[in-house]
Coordinates of C-alpha atoms in Angstrom, one line a residue:
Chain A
X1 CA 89.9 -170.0 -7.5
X2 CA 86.8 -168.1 -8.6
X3 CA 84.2 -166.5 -6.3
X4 CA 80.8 -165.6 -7.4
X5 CA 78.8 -163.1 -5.9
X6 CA 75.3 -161.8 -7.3
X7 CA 75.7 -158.0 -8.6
X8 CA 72.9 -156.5 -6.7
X9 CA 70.4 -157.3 -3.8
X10 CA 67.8 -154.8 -2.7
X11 CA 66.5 -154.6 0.6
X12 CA 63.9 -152.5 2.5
X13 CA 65.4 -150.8 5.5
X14 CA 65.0 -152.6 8.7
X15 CA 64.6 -155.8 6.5
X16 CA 67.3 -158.5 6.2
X17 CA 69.7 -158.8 3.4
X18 CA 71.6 -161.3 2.5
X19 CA 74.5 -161.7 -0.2
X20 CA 76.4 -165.2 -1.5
X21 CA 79.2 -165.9 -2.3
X22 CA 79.7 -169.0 -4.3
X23 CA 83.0 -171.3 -4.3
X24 CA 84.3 -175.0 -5.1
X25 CA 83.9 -176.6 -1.8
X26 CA 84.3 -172.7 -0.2
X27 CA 82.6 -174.3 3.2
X28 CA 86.8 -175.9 3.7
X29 CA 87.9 -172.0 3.4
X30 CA 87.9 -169.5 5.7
X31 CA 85.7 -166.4 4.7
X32 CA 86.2 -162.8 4.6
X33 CA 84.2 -159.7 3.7
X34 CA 84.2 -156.1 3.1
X35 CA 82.3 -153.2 2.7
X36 CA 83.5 -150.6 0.1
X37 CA 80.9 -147.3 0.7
X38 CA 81.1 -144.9 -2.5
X39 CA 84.3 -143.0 -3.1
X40 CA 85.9 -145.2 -0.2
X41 CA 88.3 -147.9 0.9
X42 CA 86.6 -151.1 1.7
X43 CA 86.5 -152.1 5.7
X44 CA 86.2 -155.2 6.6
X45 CA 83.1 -156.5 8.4
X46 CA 83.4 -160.3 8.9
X47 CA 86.7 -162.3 8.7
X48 CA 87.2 -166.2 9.1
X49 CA 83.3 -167.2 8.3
X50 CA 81.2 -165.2 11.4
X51 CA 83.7 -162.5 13.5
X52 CA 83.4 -158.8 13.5
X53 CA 86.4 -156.4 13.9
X54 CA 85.5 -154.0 16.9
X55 CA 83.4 -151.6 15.7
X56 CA 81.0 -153.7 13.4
X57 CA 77.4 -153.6 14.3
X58 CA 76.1 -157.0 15.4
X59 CA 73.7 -156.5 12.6
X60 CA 76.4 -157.8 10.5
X61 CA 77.0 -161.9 10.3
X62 CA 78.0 -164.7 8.2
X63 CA 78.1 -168.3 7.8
X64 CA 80.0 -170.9 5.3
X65 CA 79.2 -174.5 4.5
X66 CA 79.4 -176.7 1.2
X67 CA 79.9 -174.2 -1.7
X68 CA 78.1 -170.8 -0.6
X69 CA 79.0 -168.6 2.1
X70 CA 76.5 -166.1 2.9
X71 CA 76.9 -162.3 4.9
X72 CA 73.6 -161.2 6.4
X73 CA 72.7 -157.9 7.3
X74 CA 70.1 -157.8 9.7
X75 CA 68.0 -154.6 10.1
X76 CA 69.6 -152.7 7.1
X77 CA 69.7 -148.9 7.6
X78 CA 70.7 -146.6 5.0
X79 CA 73.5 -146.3 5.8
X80 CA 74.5 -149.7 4.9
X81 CA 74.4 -149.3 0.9
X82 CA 77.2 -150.1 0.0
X83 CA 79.6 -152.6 -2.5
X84 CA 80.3 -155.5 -0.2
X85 CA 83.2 -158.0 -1.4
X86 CA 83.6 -161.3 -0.3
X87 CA 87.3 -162.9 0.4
X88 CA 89.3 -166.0 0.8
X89 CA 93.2 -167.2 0.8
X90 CA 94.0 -170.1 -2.1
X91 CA 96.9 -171.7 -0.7
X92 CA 96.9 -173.9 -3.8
X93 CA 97.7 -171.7 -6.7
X94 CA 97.4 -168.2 -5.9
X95 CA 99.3 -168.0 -2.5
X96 CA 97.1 -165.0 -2.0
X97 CA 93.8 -163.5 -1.4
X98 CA 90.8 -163.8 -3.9
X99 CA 88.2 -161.4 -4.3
X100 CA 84.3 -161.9 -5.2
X101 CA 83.1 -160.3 -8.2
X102 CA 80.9 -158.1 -5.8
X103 CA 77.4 -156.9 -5.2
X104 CA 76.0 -154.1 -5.0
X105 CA 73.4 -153.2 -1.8
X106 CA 70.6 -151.3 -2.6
X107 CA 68.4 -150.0 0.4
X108 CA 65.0 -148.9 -0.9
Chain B
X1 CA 96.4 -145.8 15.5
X2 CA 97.2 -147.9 12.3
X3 CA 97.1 -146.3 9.5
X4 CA 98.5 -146.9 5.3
X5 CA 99.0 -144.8 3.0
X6 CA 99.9 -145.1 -1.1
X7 CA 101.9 -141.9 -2.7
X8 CA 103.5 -141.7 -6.3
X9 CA 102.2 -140.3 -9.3
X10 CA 98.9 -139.9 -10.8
X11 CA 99.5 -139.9 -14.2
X12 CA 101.8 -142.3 -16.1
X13 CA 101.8 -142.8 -20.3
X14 CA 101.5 -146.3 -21.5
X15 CA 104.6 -148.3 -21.6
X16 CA 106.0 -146.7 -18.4
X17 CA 106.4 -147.9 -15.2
X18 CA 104.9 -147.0 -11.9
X19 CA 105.9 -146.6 -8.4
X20 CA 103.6 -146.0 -5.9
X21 CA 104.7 -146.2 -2.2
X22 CA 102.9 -147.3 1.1
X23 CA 104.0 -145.5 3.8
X24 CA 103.1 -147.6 7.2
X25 CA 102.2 -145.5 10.7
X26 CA 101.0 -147.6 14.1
X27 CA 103.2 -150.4 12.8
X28 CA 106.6 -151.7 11.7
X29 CA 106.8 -153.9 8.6
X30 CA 110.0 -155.4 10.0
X31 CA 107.9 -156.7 13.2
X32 CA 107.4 -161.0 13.2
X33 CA 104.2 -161.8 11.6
X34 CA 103.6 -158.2 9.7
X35 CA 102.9 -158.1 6.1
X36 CA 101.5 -155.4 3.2
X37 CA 99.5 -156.1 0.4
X38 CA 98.4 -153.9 -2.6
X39 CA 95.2 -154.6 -4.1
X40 CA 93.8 -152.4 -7.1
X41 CA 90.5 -151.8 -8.4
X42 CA 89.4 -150.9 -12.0
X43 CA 86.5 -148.0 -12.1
X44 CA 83.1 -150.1 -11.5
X45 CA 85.2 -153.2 -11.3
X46 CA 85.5 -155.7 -8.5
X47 CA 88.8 -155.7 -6.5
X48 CA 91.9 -157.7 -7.7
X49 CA 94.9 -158.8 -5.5
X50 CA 98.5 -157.5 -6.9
X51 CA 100.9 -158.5 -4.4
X52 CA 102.1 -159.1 -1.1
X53 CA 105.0 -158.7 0.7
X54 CA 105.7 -160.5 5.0
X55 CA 108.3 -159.3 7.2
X56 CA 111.4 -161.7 6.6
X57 CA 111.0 -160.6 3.1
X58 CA 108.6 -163.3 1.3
X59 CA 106.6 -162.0 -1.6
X60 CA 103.7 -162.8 -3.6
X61 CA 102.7 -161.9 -6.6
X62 CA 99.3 -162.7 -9.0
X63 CA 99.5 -165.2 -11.6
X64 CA 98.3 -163.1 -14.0
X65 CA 100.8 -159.9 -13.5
X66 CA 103.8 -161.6 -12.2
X67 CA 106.0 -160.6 -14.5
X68 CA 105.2 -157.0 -14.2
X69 CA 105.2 -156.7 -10.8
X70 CA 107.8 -156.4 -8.3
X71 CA 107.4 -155.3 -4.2
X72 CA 110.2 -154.5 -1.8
X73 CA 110.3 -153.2 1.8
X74 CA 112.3 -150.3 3.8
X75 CA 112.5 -151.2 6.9
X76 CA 114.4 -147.8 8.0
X77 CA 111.1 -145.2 6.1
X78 CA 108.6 -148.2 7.3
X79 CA 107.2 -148.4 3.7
X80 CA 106.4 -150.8 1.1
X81 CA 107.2 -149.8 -2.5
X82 CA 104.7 -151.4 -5.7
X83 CA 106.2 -150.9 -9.0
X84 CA 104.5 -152.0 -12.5
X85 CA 106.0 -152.0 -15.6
X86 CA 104.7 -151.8 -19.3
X87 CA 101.7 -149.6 -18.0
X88 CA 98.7 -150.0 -20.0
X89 CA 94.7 -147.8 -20.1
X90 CA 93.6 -150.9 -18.9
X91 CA 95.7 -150.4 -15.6
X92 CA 93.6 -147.1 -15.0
X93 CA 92.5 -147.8 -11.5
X94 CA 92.6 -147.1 -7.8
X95 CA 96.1 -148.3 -5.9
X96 CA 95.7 -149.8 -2.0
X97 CA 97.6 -151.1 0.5
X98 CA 97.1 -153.1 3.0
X99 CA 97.8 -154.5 6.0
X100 CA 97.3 -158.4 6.6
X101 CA 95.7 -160.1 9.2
X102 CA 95.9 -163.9 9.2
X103 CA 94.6 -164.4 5.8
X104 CA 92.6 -161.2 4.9
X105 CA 93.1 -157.4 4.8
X106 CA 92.8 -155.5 8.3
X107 CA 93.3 -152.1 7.7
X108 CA 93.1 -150.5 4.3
X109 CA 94.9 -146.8 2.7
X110 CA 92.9 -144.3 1.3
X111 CA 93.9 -145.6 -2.1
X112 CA 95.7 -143.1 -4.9
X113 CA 93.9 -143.2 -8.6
X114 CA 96.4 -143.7 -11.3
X115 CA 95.3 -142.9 -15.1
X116 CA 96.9 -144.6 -17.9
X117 CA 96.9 -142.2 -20.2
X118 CA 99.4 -140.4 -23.2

């Protein structure tokens, strides 16, 4: 199962960014996504489509239907470029988690 | 407070194997539900699932490294072991572990950078 995400997005700060993440009929899956700072593990920031761990910013949301799910990042700071990696289980061939190719968050 | 965290060397020559070693604090990988995955990442590249290991001993591995892969458990040290064989320079990367949530990672190590290299 192959995810496709697009390498970079740049946004202004305090404008919204939003990243895909492209899948065969990915809006059936449940979605998962992380944000991997320079030098650093990844944390995640949104699991199963639209929930936040304690500790995420509200700023951060997502949403899944047909073949894209999208993460938005709503009033990006600074502080918030960073690699961000979308995820999902394939129970068909895989029995394990898939990673997105990744993009890259540029804040201008 | 959860935390992971990978040991084992930092060097390795090509053809030998690796063993790198998740050592688990906050929880016990012998508890109902728990499991530990290891996840590596190439430098610049995108992240790439290894293997997995649950509590009443199922594993996992990826398609494409299944044969050089292997993952055990100690309950008594409360760590999960990785070990590689054939190491290549293309297996240069950084080494995680995880801890799983339903179906995705919840808490992350620090990761340890092994270098294929004679």
């Amino acid at each position: 199962y192959v995810l496709t995400q697009p390498p970079s997005v740049s946004v202004a700060p305090g404008q919204t960014a939003r990243i895909t993440c492209g899948g065969n009929d990915i809006g059936n899956k449940r979605v998962h996504w992380y944000q991997q700072r320079p030098g650093q593990a990844p944390i995640l920031v949104v699991y199963e489509d639209n929930d936040r761990p304690s500790g995420i910013p509200e700023r951060f949301s997502g949403s899944n239907f047909g073949n894209t799910a999208t993460l938005t990042i709503s009033r990006v700071e600074a502080g918030d470029e960073a690699d961000f990696y979308c995820q999902v289980w394939d129970t068909d061939t895989v029995h394990g988690p898939v990673f997105g190719t990744g993009t890259r968050v540029s804040v201008l | 407070q959860i935390t992971l965290k990978e040991s084992g060397p930092t060097l390795v020559k090509p053809t030998q194997t690796l063993t790198l070693s998740c050592t688990l604090s906050g929880f016990s990988i012998s508890s109902g539900g728990e499991g530990v995955g290891w996840i590596r990442q190439a430098p610049g590249k995108a992240l790439e699932w290894l293997a997995l290991i649950y509590w009443d001993d199922t594993v996992r591995y990826s398609p494409s490294l299944h044969n050089r892969l292997s993952v055990t458990k100690s309950t008594s040290r409360n760590q999960v072991v990785l070990t590689m064989t054939h190491m290549e320079p293309v297996d240069t990367g950084t080494y995680y572990c995880g801890r799983l949530g339903n179906s995705w990672v919840d808490d992350w190590g620090q990761g340890i950078l092994v270098t294929v290299s004679s």
